[in-house]
Structure formats: C-alpha cells, structure tokens
C-alpha cells in the first residue's frame, strides 16, 4: 500500500493489488455492517468477485484507514480510462449500490477527512461515483459543490416491522387476494406447486442455474439491465453469491410446478435488512402471475426471519408499487475534477445522464422500455 500522512493516530494507505485487497475480508465486512444503511453490495466477497470479473484494465485504489492494527475506515475506489481521461469509480461499478465511505463506530471526522484527502490526491481527472445513498458520509465530508448528484434509481422500500400478515392485509385488496388464490388453484391443476428458499451453497448451486434459465427466457430479445444473461455476468453472480452463502447473506426463492422452476426472486440480507437483487418468471406461465407470487413469498419469508426493512431497489417499477412505503433514492455523484479536461468530461456526463433520464421517464419510452406483460 501507499502510506499517507497520519491524522489523530490514524494511518491511511492505498491498496492497489488484488492480493492486498483479498486479505481485508473479515475486518472489511465489520465496517459494512456498521453502515447506517448497510449495503450487501459492499461486502468483501461481492467487491472482490466484481473486480476479478470486471476490473479489466482498471487500477485498484482502495483507500483504507488503520488505528494501530485495526481497520477503521475504507473507501473502495478504482480508476479507469475513459476517452483519454482517468476517472475514479467505486469498485463494484453500477453494482455498488449504496456505496459510500466506510467508517467504524466511534471514529471522528479525522478518519473521514484522511480518507477523503487520500482519494483526492489519487491523480484522476474526475470522479464518477454511482450508487451513493442520499445520506452519504462521503458527500457530507466533501465541499458542498464538490459532487453533482443525479438521482439514478428511485429505490423503493417496504417496512416489514409490523409482520407479513399485517403488511399483506394493508397492501392488498380483497380482489387481489382472491385473484391470487384463483391463480394458485389454476397452477395446482398443472401439478404440485412448491416454493423453496436456497441459502446454503448446496441449495444455491442448482437453484442459480434455474434462475439463469428463467431470466434468459424473460429477457429474451429485450434490454437486460442486470448482467444475468452474459457469460461474464453469470460467472460473476455465481461466484459472488455462492461465496456470500458463507455469511448467510444469499436468499434465492424459487417457485416450481411439478419440479419445473417457473419464477424466482433473488435477494441479499445483511444486518437485519433485505435487498432485492433481481427476479424473473417464465413468460409461458405469465397468466398465472408467477412473478408476483414469487415476490410476495419472498417478502413473507423475509418477515418470518425477522427482517424489518426490505429494499426493493432499482426503479419504482409497476410490480413494486403495491409494496412500496417510501423511496430512498440512489444517486450518481459526478465531480471532484482536478483538470480542465476533467471538468469538461464531468459536465458532459451529467448532461447526458439527465437527457437519458428525461427520455426514460416519458410514457412512450416507458412502454418501449418495459415491453413485456405485467406480473
């Protein structure tokens, strides 16, 4: 690592190799669990597998703070060349949802400031930080105009603290509950209906293959935002999710009819909260509402485990509306420009994102974007 000037007994270094980063596993996850909004997408196994599959030509620049031998802070960044510019990003890329500065409980501003100073001296042209929460520690530690925040995902949230029975009664009408019972009866006419949760490595390995198959059927010929279809995306998710079973963080619910998987809902859990990753259903069974059924069963099983907050994440899509109590958006922070070319690049990126978001929000564009039957 590259040492920096200490502040109030804190030693700051920059981890620049995969082997150095791999050694941080246990203490790193303690910092993640201590986050105000703990993100499973910052867990060490997730970031390490992302780096192995998507790091490519990027340079690792994970800034870490130690007090003695104890890891007390971290900022997981990497640098990548874009159009001749050196751009700082979060390790995890667009999968670094809720990424932020990690700080151990009890650490003061000196630790945060030391990490920010180390990151600022890394020699980039500008920073493009996707995944920031609204109450970001990193943003709070920077000057008010250092980053331009652009909302990227509405990130719906469901409060499960009242328990599933109360939530289900409050969020669904008698008509919807009747429709659900009718669809289940129709499915049962086709064969035995089973729901299974995979959370161990042995359970997850075959269940993931079913999920990949269903996801490919669901998104065939359409834009897939998850990476679940590409060979690299499958390898990354398989490796990361299997490794996260060691932390009991992975939950994959599968809906089957006579042994055939027809829908799934995949999520991660950390510190008593669940986070939706992706879900899909076999279009051949669309009339039975299998996607909706898988989502409700996943919410129910999460509540039974004592989960009180379920973050559905992503866009505020139609199939999430019923189970949304509020939105807790995710932002892209663009700025920290150190060069004239960096300022120009950051400004162009902000403008392009805003244009794309305006188009996507138009009703016509939404119909094209979500060109598929509703759950």
Tab-separated table of C-alpha atoms in Angstrom:
chain	number	residue	atom	x	y	z
A	1	UNK	CA	0.000	0.000	0.000
A	2	UNK	CA	0.935	3.659	-0.320
A	3	UNK	CA	1.140	5.383	3.078
A	4	UNK	CA	-0.239	8.867	3.682
A	5	UNK	CA	0.258	11.395	6.448
A	6	UNK	CA	-1.449	10.228	9.661
A	7	UNK	CA	-4.209	12.217	11.348
A	8	UNK	CA	-5.056	11.839	15.030
A	9	UNK	CA	-3.387	8.436	15.255
A	10	UNK	CA	-4.933	7.190	12.004
A	11	UNK	CA	-2.721	5.635	9.322
A	12	UNK	CA	-4.085	5.804	5.783
A	13	UNK	CA	-2.889	3.596	2.933
A	14	UNK	CA	-3.957	2.815	-0.621
A	15	UNK	CA	-4.406	-0.835	-1.560
A	16	UNK	CA	-3.505	-1.277	-5.210
A	17	UNK	CA	-3.310	-5.047	-5.751
A	18	UNK	CA	-5.944	-7.784	-5.695
A	19	UNK	CA	-3.914	-9.873	-3.260
A	20	UNK	CA	-3.723	-6.975	-0.768
A	21	UNK	CA	-7.448	-6.368	-1.061
A	22	UNK	CA	-8.210	-10.095	-0.627
A	23	UNK	CA	-6.530	-10.026	2.794
A	24	UNK	CA	-9.012	-7.427	4.139
A	25	UNK	CA	-12.031	-9.781	4.134
A	26	UNK	CA	-13.111	-10.174	7.771
A	27	UNK	CA	-12.453	-6.686	9.111
A	28	UNK	CA	-13.885	-5.144	5.936
A	29	UNK	CA	-17.308	-6.719	6.460
A	30	UNK	CA	-17.429	-5.371	10.022
A	31	UNK	CA	-17.294	-1.857	8.531
A	32	UNK	CA	-20.107	-2.723	6.112
A	33	UNK	CA	-22.358	-3.986	8.903
A	34	UNK	CA	-21.757	-0.739	10.805
A	35	UNK	CA	-23.081	1.439	7.949
A	36	UNK	CA	-26.265	3.467	8.668
A	37	UNK	CA	-27.718	1.771	5.572
A	38	UNK	CA	-25.606	-1.399	5.347
A	39	UNK	CA	-25.072	-2.456	1.758
A	40	UNK	CA	-24.582	-6.114	0.805
A	41	UNK	CA	-23.062	-4.783	-2.420
A	42	UNK	CA	-20.081	-3.553	-0.405
A	43	UNK	CA	-19.426	-6.906	1.270
A	44	UNK	CA	-15.880	-8.000	0.561
A	45	UNK	CA	-16.751	-11.146	-1.411
A	46	UNK	CA	-19.059	-9.176	-3.731
A	47	UNK	CA	-16.446	-6.485	-4.443
A	48	UNK	CA	-13.585	-8.945	-4.879
A	49	UNK	CA	-15.515	-11.078	-7.373
A	50	UNK	CA	-16.636	-7.954	-9.238
A	51	UNK	CA	-13.017	-6.847	-9.509
A	52	UNK	CA	-11.946	-10.263	-10.772
A	53	UNK	CA	-14.648	-10.299	-13.440
A	54	UNK	CA	-14.968	-6.632	-14.423
A	55	UNK	CA	-11.783	-4.915	-13.238
A	56	UNK	CA	-10.116	-5.369	-16.603
A	57	UNK	CA	-7.611	-2.596	-17.299
A	58	UNK	CA	-8.698	-0.508	-14.307
A	59	UNK	CA	-6.307	0.345	-11.463
A	60	UNK	CA	-7.335	-0.636	-7.958
A	61	UNK	CA	-7.201	2.283	-5.488
A	62	UNK	CA	-8.887	1.139	-2.251
A	63	UNK	CA	-8.123	3.688	0.454
A	64	UNK	CA	-8.015	2.221	3.968
A	65	UNK	CA	-7.543	3.744	7.415
A	66	UNK	CA	-5.972	1.956	10.395
A	67	UNK	CA	-5.830	2.802	14.065
A	68	UNK	CA	-2.986	0.645	15.210
A	69	UNK	CA	-3.615	-2.709	13.513
A	70	UNK	CA	-7.403	-2.229	13.373
A	71	UNK	CA	-9.144	-1.309	10.124
A	72	UNK	CA	-11.347	1.697	10.980
A	73	UNK	CA	-12.246	3.152	7.583
A	74	UNK	CA	-12.269	2.455	3.872
A	75	UNK	CA	-13.196	3.968	0.531
A	76	UNK	CA	-13.288	1.321	-2.258
A	77	UNK	CA	-12.267	3.050	-5.491
A	78	UNK	CA	-10.628	2.150	-8.758
A	79	UNK	CA	-9.509	4.260	-11.719
A	80	UNK	CA	-10.417	3.591	-15.334
A	81	UNK	CA	-9.542	5.296	-18.622
A	82	UNK	CA	-12.497	6.787	-20.477
A	83	UNK	CA	-11.949	8.754	-23.698
A	84	UNK	CA	-8.426	9.547	-22.600
A	85	UNK	CA	-9.459	10.700	-19.126
A	86	UNK	CA	-8.601	8.988	-15.848
A	87	UNK	CA	-11.868	8.529	-13.960
A	88	UNK	CA	-12.299	7.363	-10.355
A	89	UNK	CA	-15.191	4.931	-9.764
A	90	UNK	CA	-16.439	2.747	-6.952
A	91	UNK	CA	-15.194	-0.825	-7.005
A	92	UNK	CA	-18.404	-2.611	-7.985
A	93	UNK	CA	-19.312	-0.186	-10.775
A	94	UNK	CA	-23.071	0.082	-11.277
A	95	UNK	CA	-23.471	-2.850	-8.867
A	96	UNK	CA	-22.007	-0.821	-5.989
A	97	UNK	CA	-25.489	0.133	-4.793
A	98	UNK	CA	-25.466	2.249	-1.613
A	99	UNK	CA	-21.672	2.533	-1.884
A	100	UNK	CA	-20.144	5.036	0.489
A	101	UNK	CA	-17.303	5.834	2.808
A	102	UNK	CA	-16.987	3.068	5.424
A	103	UNK	CA	-16.174	4.142	8.980
A	104	UNK	CA	-16.014	2.129	12.203
A	105	UNK	CA	-18.320	3.170	15.072
A	106	UNK	CA	-16.780	5.870	17.254
A	107	UNK	CA	-14.425	7.221	14.592
A	108	UNK	CA	-14.451	11.003	14.170
A	109	UNK	CA	-14.026	13.416	11.299
A	110	UNK	CA	-10.257	12.975	11.264
A	111	UNK	CA	-10.626	9.452	9.884
A	112	UNK	CA	-13.133	10.533	7.255
A	113	UNK	CA	-11.048	13.558	6.265
A	114	UNK	CA	-7.875	11.478	5.983
A	115	UNK	CA	-9.559	9.027	3.607
A	116	UNK	CA	-11.054	11.829	1.504
A	117	UNK	CA	-7.664	13.572	1.256
A	118	UNK	CA	-6.028	10.322	0.190
A	119	UNK	CA	-8.674	9.791	-2.515
A	120	UNK	CA	-8.392	13.401	-3.711
A	121	UNK	CA	-4.636	13.010	-4.257
A	122	UNK	CA	-5.010	9.945	-6.490
A	123	UNK	CA	-4.408	11.824	-9.746
A	124	UNK	CA	-7.727	11.346	-11.537
A	125	UNK	CA	-9.286	13.827	-13.958
A	126	UNK	CA	-12.694	13.492	-12.308
A	127	UNK	CA	-14.816	11.057	-10.289
A	128	UNK	CA	-17.952	9.204	-11.399
A	129	UNK	CA	-19.408	7.550	-8.299
A	130	UNK	CA	-22.530	5.501	-8.993
A	131	UNK	CA	-24.560	4.136	-6.085
A	132	UNK	CA	-24.405	6.845	-3.413
A	133	UNK	CA	-27.223	6.946	-0.844
A	134	UNK	CA	-28.963	10.252	-0.130
A	135	UNK	CA	-27.386	10.476	3.330
A	136	UNK	CA	-23.868	9.733	2.081
A	137	UNK	CA	-20.978	10.115	4.533
A	138	UNK	CA	-18.660	10.785	1.607
A	139	UNK	CA	-20.818	13.615	0.247
A	140	UNK	CA	-21.117	15.125	3.743
A	141	UNK	CA	-17.320	15.120	4.086
A	142	UNK	CA	-16.789	16.999	0.807
A	143	UNK	CA	-17.262	20.660	-0.033
A	144	UNK	CA	-20.926	21.395	-0.949
A	145	UNK	CA	-20.220	21.763	-4.688
A	146	UNK	CA	-17.609	19.007	-4.984
A	147	UNK	CA	-20.019	16.440	-6.471
A	148	UNK	CA	-23.085	16.974	-8.630
A	149	UNK	CA	-25.644	14.413	-7.524
A	150	UNK	CA	-28.010	12.983	-10.126
A	151	UNK	CA	-30.795	10.655	-8.975
A	152	UNK	CA	-30.434	7.362	-10.830
A	153	UNK	CA	-32.720	4.869	-9.047
A	154	UNK	CA	-35.872	5.524	-7.036
A	155	UNK	CA	-35.090	2.516	-4.769
A	156	UNK	CA	-38.478	1.563	-3.224
A	157	UNK	CA	-38.519	0.468	0.428
A	158	UNK	CA	-41.045	-1.690	2.298
A	159	UNK	CA	-41.411	-1.561	6.085
A	160	UNK	CA	-41.950	-5.126	7.354
A	161	UNK	CA	-41.758	-4.322	11.061
A	162	UNK	CA	-45.498	-4.995	11.581
A	163	UNK	CA	-45.084	-8.558	10.264
A	164	UNK	CA	-46.163	-10.056	6.957
A	165	UNK	CA	-49.822	-10.687	7.834
A	166	UNK	CA	-50.369	-7.019	8.710
A	167	UNK	CA	-48.426	-5.776	5.673
A	168	UNK	CA	-50.235	-8.144	3.304
A	169	UNK	CA	-53.638	-7.094	4.635
A	170	UNK	CA	-52.763	-3.403	4.340
A	171	UNK	CA	-51.146	-3.552	0.906
A	172	UNK	CA	-53.572	-5.815	-0.966
A	173	UNK	CA	-57.261	-5.559	-1.758
A	174	UNK	CA	-59.733	-8.383	-1.290
A	175	UNK	CA	-59.933	-8.609	-5.092
A	176	UNK	CA	-56.175	-9.043	-5.432
A	177	UNK	CA	-56.124	-11.689	-2.711
A	178	UNK	CA	-58.965	-13.509	-4.454
A	179	UNK	CA	-57.150	-13.315	-7.802
A	180	UNK	CA	-54.037	-14.715	-6.169
A	181	UNK	CA	-55.928	-17.697	-4.718
A	182	UNK	CA	-57.543	-18.354	-8.089
A	183	UNK	CA	-54.213	-18.283	-9.937
A	184	UNK	CA	-52.681	-20.650	-7.402
A	185	UNK	CA	-55.568	-23.090	-7.879
A	186	UNK	CA	-55.005	-22.931	-11.634
A	187	UNK	CA	-51.294	-23.623	-11.158
A	188	UNK	CA	-52.122	-26.577	-8.910
A	189	UNK	CA	-54.197	-28.027	-11.728
A	190	UNK	CA	-50.957	-28.216	-13.732
A	191	UNK	CA	-49.044	-30.033	-10.995
A	192	UNK	CA	-47.636	-29.816	-7.492
A	193	UNK	CA	-46.746	-26.215	-6.583
A	194	UNK	CA	-43.643	-25.844	-4.391
A	195	UNK	CA	-41.709	-22.897	-3.020
A	196	UNK	CA	-38.101	-23.339	-1.880
A	197	UNK	CA	-35.528	-20.957	-0.418
A	198	UNK	CA	-31.865	-21.598	-1.251
A	199	UNK	CA	-29.387	-20.120	1.233
A	200	UNK	CA	-26.584	-22.709	1.515
A	201	UNK	CA	-24.004	-23.437	-1.175
A	202	UNK	CA	-25.503	-26.896	-1.792
A	203	UNK	CA	-29.009	-25.445	-2.218
A	204	UNK	CA	-27.903	-22.431	-4.233
A	205	UNK	CA	-25.804	-24.093	-6.940
A	206	UNK	CA	-28.725	-25.848	-8.736
A	207	UNK	CA	-31.212	-23.076	-7.907
A	208	UNK	CA	-28.969	-20.475	-9.586
A	209	UNK	CA	-28.910	-22.464	-12.816
A	210	UNK	CA	-32.730	-22.433	-12.797
A	211	UNK	CA	-32.674	-18.677	-12.172
A	212	UNK	CA	-30.292	-18.055	-15.077
A	213	UNK	CA	-32.532	-20.097	-17.385
A	214	UNK	CA	-35.709	-18.275	-16.320
A	215	UNK	CA	-34.030	-14.886	-16.563
A	216	UNK	CA	-32.861	-15.613	-20.111
A	217	UNK	CA	-36.423	-16.600	-21.103
A	218	UNK	CA	-37.911	-13.481	-19.519
A	219	UNK	CA	-35.497	-11.031	-21.122
A	220	UNK	CA	-35.070	-12.727	-24.498
A	221	UNK	CA	-34.779	-10.070	-27.208
A	222	UNK	CA	-35.028	-7.208	-24.715
A	223	UNK	CA	-32.576	-4.931	-22.924
A	224	UNK	CA	-31.374	-6.682	-19.775
A	225	UNK	CA	-30.042	-4.277	-17.125
A	226	UNK	CA	-28.777	-6.932	-14.714
A	227	UNK	CA	-25.900	-8.715	-16.443
A	228	UNK	CA	-27.577	-12.019	-15.617
A	229	UNK	CA	-27.546	-13.103	-19.261
A	230	UNK	CA	-23.933	-12.545	-20.331
A	231	UNK	CA	-21.366	-15.304	-19.705
A	232	UNK	CA	-19.250	-12.937	-17.587
A	233	UNK	CA	-22.311	-11.772	-15.650
A	234	UNK	CA	-23.298	-15.341	-14.857
A	235	UNK	CA	-19.805	-16.233	-13.685
A	236	UNK	CA	-19.625	-13.133	-11.500
A	237	UNK	CA	-23.028	-13.667	-9.889
A	238	UNK	CA	-22.447	-17.392	-9.417
A	239	UNK	CA	-19.099	-16.877	-7.702
A	240	UNK	CA	-20.165	-13.892	-5.585
A	241	UNK	CA	-23.499	-15.329	-4.462
A	242	UNK	CA	-22.002	-18.708	-3.586
A	243	UNK	CA	-19.271	-17.033	-1.540
A	244	UNK	CA	-21.874	-14.893	0.256
A	245	UNK	CA	-23.579	-18.070	1.496
A	246	UNK	CA	-20.653	-18.270	3.947
A	247	UNK	CA	-22.108	-15.119	5.564
A	248	UNK	CA	-25.681	-16.469	5.254
A	249	UNK	CA	-26.387	-13.405	3.102
A	250	UNK	CA	-27.912	-15.001	-0.019
A	251	UNK	CA	-31.599	-15.854	-0.428
A	252	UNK	CA	-32.960	-17.320	-3.667
A	253	UNK	CA	-36.653	-18.189	-3.656
A	254	UNK	CA	-37.861	-20.439	-6.470
A	255	UNK	CA	-41.460	-21.233	-7.445
A	256	UNK	CA	-41.842	-24.653	-9.078
A	257	UNK	CA	-44.664	-26.625	-10.689
A	258	UNK	CA	-44.065	-30.375	-10.778
A	259	UNK	CA	-40.361	-29.715	-10.270
A	260	UNK	CA	-40.092	-27.153	-13.096
A	261	UNK	CA	-38.845	-23.753	-11.919
A	262	UNK	CA	-41.133	-21.023	-13.324
A	263	UNK	CA	-40.204	-17.938	-11.249
A	264	UNK	CA	-37.583	-16.724	-8.791
A	265	UNK	CA	-36.821	-13.789	-6.501
A	266	UNK	CA	-33.188	-13.261	-5.508
A	267	UNK	CA	-32.111	-11.027	-2.631
A	268	UNK	CA	-29.300	-10.428	-0.170
A	269	UNK	CA	-29.515	-9.916	3.595
A	270	UNK	CA	-27.220	-8.070	5.967
A	271	UNK	CA	-27.728	-6.577	9.432
A	272	UNK	CA	-31.432	-7.415	9.605
A	273	UNK	CA	-32.282	-5.864	6.234
A	274	UNK	CA	-33.021	-7.484	2.881
A	275	UNK	CA	-32.161	-6.073	-0.529
A	276	UNK	CA	-33.734	-7.213	-3.784
A	277	UNK	CA	-31.234	-8.214	-6.434
A	278	UNK	CA	-33.323	-9.466	-9.353
A	279	UNK	CA	-36.398	-11.545	-10.141
A	280	UNK	CA	-37.993	-13.048	-13.224
A	281	UNK	CA	-40.611	-15.544	-14.416
A	282	UNK	CA	-41.067	-17.882	-17.355
A	283	UNK	CA	-43.279	-15.992	-19.874
A	284	UNK	CA	-45.034	-19.264	-20.747
A	285	UNK	CA	-46.688	-19.090	-17.298
A	286	UNK	CA	-47.404	-15.341	-17.309
A	287	UNK	CA	-51.190	-15.760	-16.994
A	288	UNK	CA	-50.731	-17.309	-13.534
A	289	UNK	CA	-48.841	-14.308	-12.115
A	290	UNK	CA	-45.760	-16.313	-11.043
A	291	UNK	CA	-43.533	-13.257	-10.699
A	292	UNK	CA	-45.942	-11.566	-8.327
A	293	UNK	CA	-46.328	-14.802	-6.361
A	294	UNK	CA	-42.537	-15.210	-6.052
A	295	UNK	CA	-42.158	-11.624	-4.828
A	296	UNK	CA	-44.876	-11.991	-2.182
A	297	UNK	CA	-43.462	-15.308	-0.977
A	298	UNK	CA	-40.009	-13.721	-0.733
A	299	UNK	CA	-41.344	-10.815	1.327
A	300	UNK	CA	-43.209	-13.270	3.555
A	301	UNK	CA	-40.135	-15.426	4.183
A	302	UNK	CA	-38.019	-12.336	4.891
A	303	UNK	CA	-40.524	-11.172	7.508
A	304	UNK	CA	-40.515	-14.658	9.065
A	305	UNK	CA	-36.748	-14.319	9.547
A	306	UNK	CA	-37.201	-11.044	11.415
A	307	UNK	CA	-36.338	-8.720	8.517
A	308	UNK	CA	-37.939	-5.326	9.224
A	309	UNK	CA	-36.875	-3.389	6.127
A	310	UNK	CA	-36.918	-4.779	2.601
A	311	UNK	CA	-35.244	-2.596	-0.017
A	312	UNK	CA	-36.661	-3.462	-3.421
A	313	UNK	CA	-34.019	-1.210	-5.021
A	314	UNK	CA	-33.910	-0.359	-8.732
A	315	UNK	CA	-36.590	1.692	-10.445
A	316	UNK	CA	-40.061	2.273	-8.987
A	317	UNK	CA	-41.484	-0.204	-11.498
A	318	UNK	CA	-45.164	-1.177	-11.612
A	319	UNK	CA	-44.675	-4.579	-9.957
A	320	UNK	CA	-43.111	-2.907	-6.881
A	321	UNK	CA	-45.658	-0.104	-6.378
A	322	UNK	CA	-48.014	-2.071	-4.136
A	323	UNK	CA	-45.209	-2.948	-1.724
A	324	UNK	CA	-43.550	0.460	-1.540
A	325	UNK	CA	-43.828	2.561	1.614
A	326	UNK	CA	-41.336	5.202	0.518
A	327	UNK	CA	-38.491	5.850	-1.909
A	328	UNK	CA	-34.903	6.143	-0.688
A	329	UNK	CA	-33.130	7.130	-3.932
A	330	UNK	CA	-29.689	6.163	-5.127
A	331	UNK	CA	-27.506	8.789	-6.787
A	332	UNK	CA	-24.586	9.130	-9.124
A	333	UNK	CA	-22.053	11.672	-7.872
A	334	UNK	CA	-20.011	13.310	-10.609
A	335	UNK	CA	-17.242	15.847	-9.985
A	336	UNK	CA	-14.074	16.207	-7.919
A	337	UNK	CA	-12.489	17.422	-11.161
A	338	UNK	CA	-8.761	18.115	-10.926
A	339	UNK	CA	-8.133	19.168	-14.532
A	340	UNK	CA	-9.816	21.339	-17.159
A	341	UNK	CA	-10.469	18.270	-19.282
A	342	UNK	CA	-11.895	16.572	-16.208
A	343	UNK	CA	-14.338	19.442	-15.618
A	344	UNK	CA	-15.467	19.259	-19.243
A	345	UNK	CA	-15.846	15.485	-19.063
A	346	UNK	CA	-17.836	15.639	-15.821
A	347	UNK	CA	-20.158	18.309	-17.245
A	348	UNK	CA	-20.800	16.297	-20.407
A	349	UNK	CA	-21.546	13.167	-18.370
A	350	UNK	CA	-24.066	14.972	-16.137
A	351	UNK	CA	-25.834	16.429	-19.196
A	352	UNK	CA	-26.011	13.069	-20.957
A	353	UNK	CA	-27.455	11.305	-17.909
A	354	UNK	CA	-30.155	13.941	-17.468
A	355	UNK	CA	-31.212	13.665	-21.108
A	356	UNK	CA	-31.433	9.866	-20.889
A	357	UNK	CA	-33.447	10.025	-17.682
A	358	UNK	CA	-35.887	12.505	-19.184
A	359	UNK	CA	-36.428	10.200	-22.159
A	360	UNK	CA	-36.856	7.134	-19.983
A	361	UNK	CA	-39.432	8.862	-17.817
A	362	UNK	CA	-41.628	9.755	-20.781
A	363	UNK	CA	-44.675	7.489	-21.097
A	364	UNK	CA	-43.832	6.411	-24.630
A	365	UNK	CA	-40.295	5.472	-23.658
A	366	UNK	CA	-41.524	3.554	-20.615
A	367	UNK	CA	-43.809	1.434	-22.803
A	368	UNK	CA	-40.856	0.591	-25.029
A	369	UNK	CA	-38.518	0.000	-22.084
A	370	UNK	CA	-40.905	-2.309	-20.236
A	371	UNK	CA	-42.142	-4.119	-23.342
A	372	UNK	CA	-43.477	-7.164	-21.555
A	373	UNK	CA	-46.575	-8.495	-19.795
A	374	UNK	CA	-47.137	-7.275	-16.259
A	375	UNK	CA	-46.564	-9.593	-13.340
